[in-house]
Each structure stands twice: as structure tokens, then as C-alpha cells.
XYZ file of C-alpha atoms in Angstrom:
651
model
C -102.073 55.493 13.785
C -100.627 55.003 17.264
C -98.530 57.589 19.020
C -95.457 55.313 18.797
C -95.875 54.837 15.059
C -96.203 58.579 14.652
C -92.943 59.109 16.550
C -91.136 56.517 14.362
C -92.370 58.096 11.154
C -91.449 61.538 12.388
C -87.937 60.313 13.235
C -87.551 58.800 9.778
C -88.613 62.017 8.126
C -86.157 64.002 10.215
C -83.336 61.558 9.399
C -84.097 61.694 5.645
C -84.249 65.479 5.673
C -80.955 65.716 7.516
C -79.279 63.368 5.021
C -80.611 65.309 2.035
C -79.700 68.681 3.517
C -76.225 67.566 4.582
C -75.629 65.945 1.177
C -76.612 69.120 -0.637
C -74.410 71.186 1.647
C -71.533 68.720 1.121
C -71.989 68.881 -2.664
C -71.961 72.677 -2.606
C -68.876 72.692 -0.384
C -67.136 70.158 -2.670
C -68.026 72.202 -5.750
C -66.723 75.419 -4.213
C -63.637 73.586 -2.998
C -63.007 72.145 -6.468
C -63.446 75.472 -8.191
C -61.259 77.364 -5.737
C -58.626 74.613 -5.743
C -58.541 74.541 -9.528
C -58.219 78.313 -9.735
C -55.445 78.372 -7.171
C -53.631 75.469 -8.869
C -54.049 77.028 -12.316
C -52.805 80.431 -11.181
C -49.872 78.905 -9.349
C -48.936 76.708 -12.329
C -49.217 79.597 -14.734
C -47.056 81.728 -12.527
C -44.419 79.008 -12.256
C -44.384 78.379 -16.015
C -44.405 82.103 -16.802
C -41.428 82.576 -14.535
C -39.682 79.666 -16.269
C -40.323 81.130 -19.736
C -39.078 84.537 -18.536
C -35.943 82.853 -17.216
C -35.421 81.156 -20.581
C -35.879 84.477 -22.341
C -33.223 86.065 -20.120
C -30.768 83.240 -20.871
C -31.355 83.617 -24.620
C -30.920 87.395 -24.356
C -27.515 86.852 -22.702
C -26.429 84.684 -25.637
C -27.676 87.281 -28.125
C -25.720 90.024 -26.351
C -22.623 87.826 -26.518
C -23.228 87.170 -30.225
C -23.554 90.863 -30.979
C -20.403 91.587 -29.082
C -18.702 88.969 -31.261
C -20.545 90.467 -34.251
C -22.260 87.254 -35.158
C -25.726 85.961 -34.721
C -26.771 82.838 -36.446
C -29.189 80.113 -35.489
C -26.480 77.602 -34.977
C -24.716 79.962 -32.644
C -27.625 80.056 -30.148
C -27.908 77.331 -27.577
C -31.544 77.359 -26.497
C -32.385 76.067 -23.006
C -33.722 72.551 -22.783
C -36.972 73.833 -21.285
C -37.623 75.756 -24.483
C -36.794 72.859 -26.724
C -39.250 70.634 -24.821
C -42.404 71.582 -26.682
C -43.572 73.953 -29.393
C -42.080 77.400 -29.261
C -41.293 80.471 -31.320
C -38.422 82.883 -30.815
C -38.183 86.284 -32.467
C -35.433 88.847 -32.172
C -35.754 92.306 -33.640
C -33.446 95.315 -33.729
C -34.744 98.766 -34.182
C -38.091 97.228 -35.155
C -36.677 94.888 -37.823
C -36.783 91.128 -37.421
C -33.200 89.875 -37.350
C -33.725 86.394 -36.008
C -36.551 83.890 -35.840
C -36.635 80.327 -34.660
C -39.575 77.960 -34.380
C -40.126 74.390 -33.480
C -43.166 72.189 -33.871
C -46.441 73.171 -35.389
C -46.993 76.636 -36.649
C -48.224 79.007 -33.970
C -51.466 80.645 -35.109
C -50.627 84.068 -33.735
C -50.889 87.198 -35.826
C -47.648 89.110 -36.315
C -49.369 92.305 -35.273
C -50.091 90.765 -31.942
C -46.458 89.869 -31.542
C -45.363 93.341 -32.515
C -47.670 94.758 -29.873
C -46.042 92.531 -27.323
C -42.622 93.738 -28.351
C -43.721 97.337 -28.180
C -45.042 96.824 -24.670
C -43.080 97.373 -21.505
C -39.872 95.413 -21.077
C -39.349 92.344 -18.957
C -42.970 91.289 -19.129
C -44.637 87.950 -19.459
C -48.158 86.818 -19.859
C -50.646 84.589 -21.576
C -52.202 84.395 -25.009
C -55.285 82.388 -25.680
C -56.431 81.295 -29.102
C -59.454 79.185 -30.009
C -57.292 76.082 -30.058
C -54.292 76.671 -27.806
C -52.856 78.536 -24.855
C -49.463 80.289 -24.948
C -47.031 81.868 -22.507
C -44.973 84.758 -23.730
C -41.984 86.602 -22.332
C -40.301 89.773 -23.585
C -36.672 90.798 -22.979
C -35.149 94.055 -24.222
C -31.652 95.528 -24.299
C -31.837 99.332 -24.605
C -28.117 99.643 -25.283
C -28.194 97.365 -28.325
C -31.811 98.325 -29.113
C -32.687 94.638 -29.309
C -36.069 93.115 -28.411
C -36.609 89.428 -27.792
C -39.975 87.656 -27.794
C -40.292 84.053 -26.660
C -43.621 82.287 -27.005
C -44.230 78.793 -25.801
C -47.291 76.572 -26.064
C -48.603 75.278 -22.688
C -49.113 71.620 -23.500
C -47.199 70.526 -20.415
C -49.182 72.874 -18.196
C -52.451 71.677 -19.663
C -51.504 68.080 -18.971
C -50.522 69.011 -15.451
C -53.825 70.805 -14.906
C -55.690 67.753 -16.097
C -53.978 65.732 -13.401
C -54.735 68.487 -10.919
C -58.388 68.406 -11.914
C -58.446 64.649 -11.498
C -57.013 64.869 -7.992
C -59.358 67.746 -7.076
C -62.396 65.816 -8.280
C -61.240 62.728 -6.424
C -60.799 64.800 -3.268
C -64.227 66.384 -3.756
C -65.757 62.942 -4.173
C -64.126 61.764 -0.970
C -65.445 64.879 0.779
C -68.957 64.172 -0.500
C -68.791 60.557 0.622
C -67.469 61.528 4.038
C -70.084 64.262 4.304
C -72.813 61.794 3.360
C -71.574 59.313 5.944
C -71.344 62.110 8.515
C -74.836 63.293 7.612
C -76.109 59.752 7.938
C -74.460 59.368 11.348
C -75.675 62.786 12.532
C -79.131 62.018 11.190
C -79.246 58.741 13.077
C -78.059 60.379 16.303
C -80.489 63.289 16.008
C -83.324 60.985 14.978
C -82.659 58.811 18.018
C -82.541 61.847 20.261
C -85.754 63.094 18.680
C -87.354 59.715 19.144
C -86.223 59.575 22.775
C -87.324 63.162 23.397
C -90.673 62.558 21.682
C -91.150 59.367 23.667
C -90.377 61.283 26.857
C -92.844 64.010 25.903
C -95.404 61.366 25.007
C -94.865 59.692 28.374
C -95.225 62.997 30.203
C -98.308 63.859 28.167
C -99.998 60.561 29.000
C -98.697 59.810 32.514
C -99.045 61.388 35.916
C -95.791 62.944 37.119
C -96.231 61.899 40.764
C -97.446 58.295 40.583
C -96.178 57.276 37.132
C -99.574 55.871 36.115
C -101.697 57.234 33.284
C -103.340 60.647 33.557
C -106.792 62.021 32.766
C -105.993 62.809 29.125
C -104.893 59.236 28.445
C -108.023 57.767 30.013
C -110.098 60.203 27.973
C -108.290 59.172 24.780
C -108.686 55.455 25.565
C -112.433 55.846 25.959
C -112.643 57.906 22.748
C -110.561 55.323 20.855
C -112.780 52.534 22.146
C -115.912 54.320 20.942
C -114.302 55.215 17.600
C -113.185 51.616 17.013
C -116.680 50.375 17.784
C -118.211 52.876 15.366
C -115.700 51.895 12.679
C -116.502 48.242 13.202
C -120.167 49.047 12.808
C -119.531 50.941 9.579
C -117.301 48.170 8.168
C -119.977 45.583 8.825
C -122.549 47.773 7.113
C -124.940 47.561 10.039
C -127.088 50.364 11.433
C -125.764 51.547 14.759
C -128.977 50.522 16.494
C -128.445 46.867 15.488
C -124.815 46.710 16.551
C -124.122 43.978 19.122
C -123.859 45.835 22.422
C -120.398 45.831 23.940
C -120.179 46.696 27.607
C -117.503 48.733 29.328
C -117.306 50.663 32.563
C -115.530 53.646 34.059
C -114.751 53.698 37.778
C -114.057 57.109 39.302
C -112.324 56.800 42.688
C -111.994 59.429 45.413
C -109.924 59.005 48.579
C -111.895 59.836 51.695
C -110.219 62.021 54.319
C -107.273 62.752 52.029
C -107.472 66.479 52.729
C -107.126 65.779 56.433
C -103.966 63.782 55.745
C -102.508 66.708 53.824
C -103.520 69.241 56.454
C -102.300 67.225 59.411
C -99.164 65.546 58.027
C -98.228 67.706 55.054
C -98.309 67.283 51.292
C -95.210 65.070 51.268
C -97.060 62.435 53.294
C -100.098 62.872 51.030
C -97.931 62.264 47.974
C -96.543 59.069 49.494
C -100.090 57.913 50.190
C -101.076 58.526 46.565
C -98.068 56.544 45.324
C -98.846 53.704 47.720
C -102.490 53.484 46.672
C -101.665 53.701 42.962
C -99.294 50.728 43.298
C -101.846 48.711 45.241
C -104.651 49.479 42.793
C -102.423 48.576 39.837
C -102.038 45.060 41.213
C -105.816 44.551 41.076
C -106.186 45.441 37.393
C -107.199 42.935 34.753
C -105.174 42.603 31.564
C -106.999 45.314 29.599
C -107.917 47.615 32.478
C -106.304 51.049 32.548
C -105.629 52.951 35.776
C -105.133 56.705 35.723
C -104.948 59.617 38.111
C -107.366 62.435 37.388
C -105.605 64.867 39.713
C -105.625 65.545 43.442
C -106.957 62.458 45.199
C -109.060 61.196 42.287
C -108.260 58.067 40.271
C -110.084 56.342 37.441
C -110.113 52.833 35.997
C -111.309 52.273 32.429
C -112.567 48.703 32.048
C -113.291 47.816 28.393
C -115.209 44.622 27.614
C -116.687 44.176 31.065
C -120.102 43.850 32.664
C -121.809 45.914 35.313
C -121.363 43.092 37.811
C -117.636 42.774 37.074
C -117.189 46.522 37.471
C -118.980 46.440 40.822
C -116.858 43.484 41.967
C -113.715 45.397 41.030
C -114.946 48.413 43.008
C -115.513 46.199 46.063
C -111.986 44.802 45.748
C -110.650 48.358 45.712
C -112.664 49.320 48.788
C -111.424 46.236 50.646
C -107.895 47.219 49.669
C -107.922 50.160 52.091
C -109.801 48.549 54.958
C -106.591 48.139 56.924
C -104.525 51.141 58.077
C -101.801 52.138 55.630
C -98.284 52.583 56.981
C -96.697 55.749 55.561
C -93.275 56.393 57.125
C -94.325 54.882 60.428
C -97.691 56.669 60.523
C -100.762 54.467 60.132
C -103.422 56.208 58.078
C -107.054 55.172 57.886
C -108.643 56.256 54.647
C -111.502 55.004 52.550
C -112.627 55.089 48.958
C -115.761 56.457 47.331
C -116.270 54.951 43.882
C -118.701 56.004 41.175
C -119.456 53.623 38.297
C -120.711 54.641 34.844
C -121.396 51.922 32.255
C -121.039 52.035 28.478
C -123.307 52.413 26.572
C -126.226 52.680 28.995
C -124.839 55.716 30.848
C -123.106 57.378 27.933
C -121.427 56.771 24.583
C -118.763 59.475 24.781
C -115.795 60.039 27.054
C -117.274 63.301 28.317
C -120.578 61.684 29.267
C -119.005 58.686 31.016
C -116.577 60.819 33.036
C -119.297 63.266 34.024
C -121.703 60.553 35.133
C -119.073 58.519 36.933
C -118.229 61.714 38.808
C -121.890 62.175 39.730
C -122.076 58.589 40.990
C -118.849 59.039 42.954
C -120.173 62.215 44.552
C -123.333 60.306 45.559
C -121.260 57.492 47.080
C -119.185 60.017 49.022
C -122.103 62.114 50.213
C -124.176 59.122 51.306
C -121.130 57.183 52.552
C -122.050 54.184 50.394
C -118.568 53.164 49.325
C -119.698 52.682 45.735
C -122.632 53.814 43.629
C -123.835 53.282 40.074
C -125.026 56.249 38.091
C -128.750 56.748 37.578
C -130.770 59.505 35.975
C -132.117 60.745 39.309
C -128.559 61.438 40.436
C -128.018 63.570 37.351
C -130.799 65.959 38.279
C -129.881 66.073 41.970
C -126.213 66.580 41.182
C -126.965 69.605 39.068
C -128.700 71.072 42.107
C -125.788 70.056 44.359
C -123.274 71.665 42.020
C -125.299 74.854 42.010
C -125.553 74.830 45.798
C -121.800 74.237 46.052
C -121.083 77.321 43.989
C -123.699 79.305 45.920
C -122.290 78.175 49.267
C -118.916 79.699 48.456
C -120.635 82.994 47.741
C -122.783 82.633 50.855
C -119.698 82.470 53.077
C -118.363 85.608 51.463
C -121.680 87.475 51.559
C -122.547 86.173 55.054
C -125.837 84.632 53.964
C -125.459 81.892 56.586
C -127.576 82.845 59.589
C -127.103 81.560 63.131
C -130.101 80.298 65.114
C -129.859 79.561 68.834
C -131.728 76.976 70.915
C -131.737 77.548 74.675
C -130.309 74.963 77.060
C -132.070 74.881 80.442
C -130.765 73.755 83.823
C -133.410 71.487 85.385
C -132.390 72.469 88.933
C -132.780 76.224 88.469
C -134.872 76.425 85.319
C -132.321 79.015 84.058
C -130.862 79.366 80.587
C -127.307 78.100 80.938
C -126.295 77.773 77.301
C -127.330 77.990 73.686
C -126.696 75.519 70.876
C -125.876 77.146 67.552
C -127.897 75.860 64.621
C -127.027 77.162 61.166
C -129.508 78.234 58.475
C -128.848 79.453 54.972
C -130.857 82.425 53.790
C -130.595 81.618 50.089
C -131.552 84.533 47.802
C -133.574 82.240 45.506
C -134.506 79.145 47.527
C -135.305 80.901 50.789
C -134.343 79.491 54.179
C -132.401 76.228 53.775
C -131.783 73.807 56.658
C -128.326 72.284 57.230
C -129.218 68.784 56.064
C -129.049 70.143 52.490
C -125.664 71.835 52.669
C -123.533 70.328 55.465
C -122.521 67.415 53.226
C -121.701 69.898 50.471
C -119.376 71.785 52.807
C -117.644 68.534 53.817
C -117.329 67.021 50.337
C -116.269 70.243 48.621
C -113.432 70.951 51.040
C -115.104 74.047 52.521
C -115.809 72.536 55.927
C -112.909 74.252 57.722
C -113.843 77.647 56.330
C -117.497 76.880 57.049
C -116.845 75.971 60.696
C -114.604 78.980 61.277
C -117.378 81.203 59.939
C -119.856 79.740 62.477
C -117.369 80.014 65.360
C -116.645 83.634 64.520
C -120.320 84.602 64.278
C -121.212 82.660 67.451
C -118.445 84.266 69.501
C -119.334 87.711 68.228
C -122.943 87.199 69.318
C -121.831 85.742 72.652
C -119.716 88.856 73.252
C -122.776 91.050 72.670
C -124.824 89.029 75.161
C -122.051 89.269 77.728
C -122.122 93.055 77.388
C -125.821 92.800 78.302
C -124.963 90.727 81.378
C -125.763 87.232 80.084
C -122.833 84.900 80.569
C -123.126 81.362 79.224
C -121.314 79.289 76.564
C -122.472 78.928 72.991
C -122.257 75.379 71.657
C -121.036 74.883 68.060
C -121.240 71.583 66.207
C -118.024 70.638 64.429
C -117.302 68.060 61.753
C -114.792 65.216 62.196
C -112.902 66.860 59.324
C -112.293 69.860 61.586
C -110.233 67.704 63.922
C -107.572 67.584 61.209
C -107.470 71.351 60.813
C -104.046 72.316 62.235
C -105.109 75.956 62.490
C -108.368 75.388 64.405
C -106.991 75.999 67.898
C -105.023 79.063 66.834
C -108.119 80.457 65.099
C -110.207 80.014 68.252
C -107.533 81.843 70.275
C -107.595 84.718 67.801
C -111.395 85.023 67.881
C -111.544 84.894 71.676
C -108.892 87.593 71.892
C -110.673 89.741 69.337
C -114.003 89.677 71.195
C -112.320 89.718 74.602
C -114.281 86.838 76.084
C -113.003 83.852 78.107
C -112.347 80.420 76.506
C -115.263 78.802 78.357
C -117.573 81.021 76.290
C -117.265 78.389 73.558
C -118.283 74.757 73.606
C -117.556 72.413 70.658
C -119.851 69.471 69.966
C -118.813 66.341 68.053
C -121.014 63.340 67.399
C -120.132 60.111 69.146
C -119.506 58.153 65.944
C -117.200 60.873 64.620
C -115.312 61.050 67.906
C -114.736 57.293 68.009
C -113.708 56.989 64.349
C -110.096 57.767 65.269
C -110.076 57.665 69.045
C -106.360 58.449 69.479
C -106.406 61.494 67.239
C -109.688 62.688 68.743
C -108.306 62.410 72.260
C -105.200 64.364 71.262
C -107.251 67.237 69.817
C -109.692 67.208 72.755
C -106.828 67.520 75.229
C -105.438 70.520 73.354
C -108.824 72.235 73.288
C -109.545 71.418 76.922
C -106.125 72.721 77.949
C -106.960 75.973 76.168
C -110.166 76.255 78.225
C -112.665 75.326 75.504
C -115.496 73.039 76.626
C -116.077 69.736 74.773
C -119.370 67.868 74.364
C -120.131 64.464 72.858
C -123.331 64.694 70.801
C -125.802 61.887 69.934
C -124.407 59.726 72.727
C -125.741 56.172 72.897
C -125.844 55.429 69.184
C -122.226 54.239 68.911
C -121.268 50.612 69.311
C -118.284 51.296 71.575
C -119.513 54.159 73.721
C -118.913 52.659 77.151
C -115.473 51.331 76.213
C -114.091 54.667 75.059
C -115.995 57.464 76.744
C -113.956 57.163 79.919
C -110.786 58.013 77.951
C -112.152 61.092 76.223
C -111.475 64.528 77.669
C -115.037 65.869 77.506
C -117.151 68.123 79.689
C -120.668 67.203 78.597
C -122.417 64.144 77.222
C -125.556 64.803 75.171
C -127.996 61.910 75.082
C -129.294 61.199 71.595
C -132.868 62.345 70.988
C -133.779 58.843 69.792
C -133.855 57.773 73.460
C -135.662 60.914 74.653
C -138.625 61.326 72.282
C -140.626 58.321 73.648
C -139.116 58.328 77.100
C -142.534 58.589 78.767
C -143.835 55.418 77.092
C -140.805 53.251 76.262
C -139.378 51.314 79.206
C -136.306 50.360 77.182
C -135.444 54.007 76.502
C -135.918 54.759 80.201
C -133.432 52.040 81.104
C -130.850 53.298 78.585
C -131.219 56.937 79.665
C -130.993 55.971 83.335
C -127.759 54.056 82.605
C -126.251 56.951 80.667
C -127.119 59.418 83.414
C -125.505 57.136 85.954
C -122.404 56.919 83.791
C -122.226 60.703 83.544
C -122.525 61.044 87.297
C -119.820 58.494 87.987
C -117.448 60.009 85.386
C -118.273 63.552 86.558
C -119.614 64.614 83.195
C -122.495 67.080 82.710
C -125.502 65.298 81.197
C -127.562 66.995 78.518
C -130.801 65.622 77.052
C -132.033 67.003 73.759
C -135.310 66.622 71.940
C -137.709 67.287 74.861
C -141.142 68.033 73.457
C -143.525 67.356 76.346
C -144.034 68.007 80.041
C -144.064 64.275 80.767
C -140.592 63.734 79.337
C -139.287 66.804 81.183
C -140.604 65.468 84.499
C -139.041 62.025 83.952
C -135.642 63.577 83.168
C -135.905 65.764 86.267
C -136.661 62.734 88.348
C -133.739 60.827 86.843
C -131.353 63.650 87.723
C -130.500 64.977 84.275
C -128.517 68.211 84.465
C -129.442 70.181 81.336
C -132.186 69.827 78.741
C -133.085 71.393 75.442
C -135.898 70.959 72.942
C -138.940 72.578 71.444
C -140.750 72.264 74.784
C -138.330 74.834 76.247
C -137.773 76.844 73.117
C -137.254 76.290 69.414
C -134.171 77.450 67.574
C -134.517 81.182 66.947
C -132.558 84.103 65.471
C -130.221 86.046 67.742
C -132.608 88.999 68.229
C -135.451 86.717 69.377
C -133.087 84.862 71.685
C -132.065 88.213 73.184
C -135.732 89.015 73.864
C -136.104 85.618 75.545
C -133.115 86.374 77.756
C -134.597 89.705 78.762
C -137.957 88.121 79.587
C -136.355 85.408 81.708
C -133.629 87.616 83.114
C -134.509 86.573 86.591
C -133.692 82.966 85.650
C -130.395 83.614 83.816
C -127.158 82.443 85.350
C -124.359 79.986 85.114
C -124.899 76.623 86.747
C -121.803 74.622 87.633
C -122.508 70.921 87.907
């Protein structure tokens, strides 16, 4: 049963219950109304008729007094009121307890004489009712103490009974009208409430299955669609009476989509801009869907597309269309944003036959595509094992930052003119409690992909500056060089954090140098230049790392506010044997000289390479030939040994 059908049935049940309840309440109200109305009408009618009979009795008593004054009392001498004559009645007059007059009309009244005598002996000027098995009577008593005469008038209530019958008829008719009106009102109220319930349930259903920000489906709906697809396939298999292993294989695919550099958009431009970007991308992706495809937002910057009845090739083609969708900058309120997509693909049934399995494995494939910068990736079993390790390392890395398990190593940088140590590049190592010493190639990507890169970089800067402050107390003044990620350029708090750390350790801004790879620097040249100018204005040195590997180096390097250019080790390792590398290095060194940039060559491992670089006029070198990366205490010993060579060289 679909959710909509469930809502309709629920509304019908509510409407029926309201009608039944309101009808019962209306019936009870009508019954109470009828009973109360009848009682009130009966009491009022009895009172009116009793008063009339009492009035008749008083009129007759006046005639009797007149007759006694005239010393005559005969039946023909009494003129009874017309009200008495209209119906059956009985009149008795007694004096000193003896009956002296009696008149009766109509059928005989079946009332015992003793009962009448009791009425006469009761208090004067009374009236009341007498009920017999067959009739109802009204009686009235009049007495004259002076003449010692008692009068008893009894009248049958045929007229009253007829009137009450009419009253009952009108009451029942009124009650029926009330019931009908109540039923119609209940029906109308039921319809209104049922509609409101249906609308409210539909709204809740929409909220339960749709993302509040983008208006597309959410994770729960995608999960339910996959589960329904699998359940329908299993039901079809059971209806056909086939073993599940012989069922014709139906293919489907789940695409899990992550927006690259979305965190930087949020950090730099605010969450409002990030929300607009999500809405924009959701609309664009919706236009690429096939008829049966379902797009949903999993939360944050993750989307998913469930593609039933598709092939692996069609799923991959769809992923490529999505990647091409964001190749051009996206205009968000006048700001052009360059983002990318990382898409993981899990296929049904080869990668999983449940919603949980497909989502998990699409997530693994997406993480692989993001970490390896592939754009898209299909799940495979090798990823499953490696992802488990990555997930464990991610959790451990968070603890490592807190427990300070990340250890800084330092590689000396040597001035070729003076052979003095003029700097130290910071290289991070992770002293894992179980896996031992881990090199950065295993956890840098984790820090970037898990959103910890800003915290990670701040940790390194803090530790490096603290160590630099200790060396300065020993008399060694040189900058420490820290590698930063392109993600750090979008950290709005980076510059303020550096100011705070420098102030805490009381060292000058030129004690810190930040290194960024050439490709990362040129990815968004305008933003990079803006950040570099801010850092340079604050006194922090800037270095371009791995120079020479980018396709647009010469076109952009002149516009970057940098202090040092580090030649990529790929051109240095075989410098003594490769004429092509010599030509490239010579050109880069000439460029540095003309642009007044300090040149740094890294990766020197032999005397021959060192001599060539000296001859070419390179300013600073580093590599295993001059000293491997070492812990801070060993680097301190090296400084003490070569104290005579220490110093700051200004080039």
C-alpha cells in the first residue's frame, strides 16, 4: 500500500468515526431534549389545567353559598361552568361530613369513595392529580368554614392527554430535525476535518520524504525506494515460483555524489551562499534525470541518484554528465564558484542486494573518487577493505590531534653560498599507537576529505612555531617552513590564528614560511593571490612548492606575491645526467633571479648534483645529501654541531 493510499484510508476512517460519534451525540441530545421538553410541557399543562379546575371549583362554591343563603340547593339551581361541562366530571358537596349534593357527567369515574373522602378531609383550597390504571384525573377542593361545606370537583384529563399527544408529536418532530441537522453538521465537520487531516498528513509525508532546503527527496525516501525495488523483485520471484538464483537479473545503480570544495565555500562566503549553491545544483541535476530516476539529498553536500532498470554503462554515462554539469563556474549572487563532483557508483545486484549495502558501497566508491581525484569510481571489493582501514584511520586521526600523536620532523635547508642552515622544512609524522610511525601520504588525504584539514594545519603551525621559539632562545634564528593545503586558503581564521600563535611565542612573523604546491596555487589564481597578499602584508613568507610541474607556471608566477620558488625534485634527481632537466632548472633559476625570488632546490642526494646547482647559482638547497628529516631534538644537536655555520642569509 502506498503512502497516499494510506492517507486516504486514514481520512475515510476519521470521517466515518466523526459521523458516527456526532450522530450518537446528536441522538443523545435529541433524546434528552425530548424528555426534558415533554416533562416541562406536561408540568406546565397540568398546572394550567389544575388552575382551571380550581377556578371552576371556586365558581361553583360561590353558587352553593348563594343557594344556602337562599335556603335552596338543587341540581337545576347550579349553573356549572362550561369548562366543567366539556368532558367527564364529578361534583360532590358535603356538609358536616354528609353528602348533600352530587353531580356527574359521562362515564362513571372509577374512584373509591374513601379516596374522595380523604381529599375532602385534606387541607382546603388544594388541587392535584389522581391516576388510575385507565385514566388520569384533576381534582380541586373548596371549603367554606362558616357554612361547614366542602366541595370536591374531579375532572378527567382527556383534553390534556390529547394536547400532550400533540406536544409529543411536535417534540419528536423537533428532535428528528435536530438529529438530521446534527448528522449533516457531523458530515460537514467530518469532511472538513478529514480534508485537513489529509492535507496535514500529506504535508507530513512530504516533509518526511523531502529535503527541507532543496525540495528534492531525502535519504529516507531513497532508502525506501531501493527497499521497495528489492521487495518487488523478490515478490515477483515468489509469484513466478522460481528459485531466487534463477531469477532474470535486473540491473540498477546508486550514484552517491559529493561536492568538492563545498566546505571552503561555506567557510569563505557563509552558509547562506552554500545553501544557494545546493539549491542551484539540485535543480541542475534534476534536469538530467531519466523518467524513473530519483534524486535525493543525503545531507550536507551529499546527493544520491537511484537509477532502477539501468546498466553499469548507463550509470557511468549519467555520472559523466553530472561531472560535466559543474565544469563551468557557477554564478551565485554575482560570485562565480568553481566546484567539482566526486561520484561513487554501486550496482545492483553485483555490489549489494539491500539498501544498506548499496549505500555503504556507493559511499566507499565516492570516497575513493574524492581521495584519488578521479571524478567517478565504481565500487570494488578492494575498496571495501581499504575503506575500512581509512575509516579507522579517520577516527584515530581525530584522537591523534587531541593526544598530540602527530610528531614534527625537520629537514635542514642550506645556503649554497655560506653552507649555513638558513631554514627548516616541517615534515609531519604520525606516531600511531598500533601501526607505528606513519608517513603523511597515508593520512593527508584523510585530513582533507574528512574536513579536519584546517584543524590539522593549525596543529602543525602551532607546534612548529613553538619549536622555532625554543631554537631562537638558543640563538638560532631562521624560519620554519610549513606545507599548507589549498583548502587552508579558504580558512577565514587562518591569518588571525597565525597572529595569535606568533604573539603567544613572541617571535617575529618572518619566523614562519608557508608552502603551497604550484598546482594548488594556480587552481584559483585570484583567490590565491588575495590570500598571499594578506599573509605577505602580515610578514609571513610564502613559497611555491613543486615548481615546474604546472602547465601555466610562467604565465602566472609573476603575479603571485611569493618569496621563494622551490624547484620540483623531479628536475633535480637526475640533474647530473639529464641535459633536459639541466635546461629546465637553468631556466627556472634565471626566472627567479629576474623576478627577485629566492630559489630553492629540493631532493639533492649526491655531490654531483650539489655542485651543478652551485654552479648554476641556486640560492638554497635541501635533501638527504645535506640531512634527512629528523625529530626536533636531533635537529637541535645538528644546529649545535654546525653552530659556526648558522645564520640568516638574505638573498
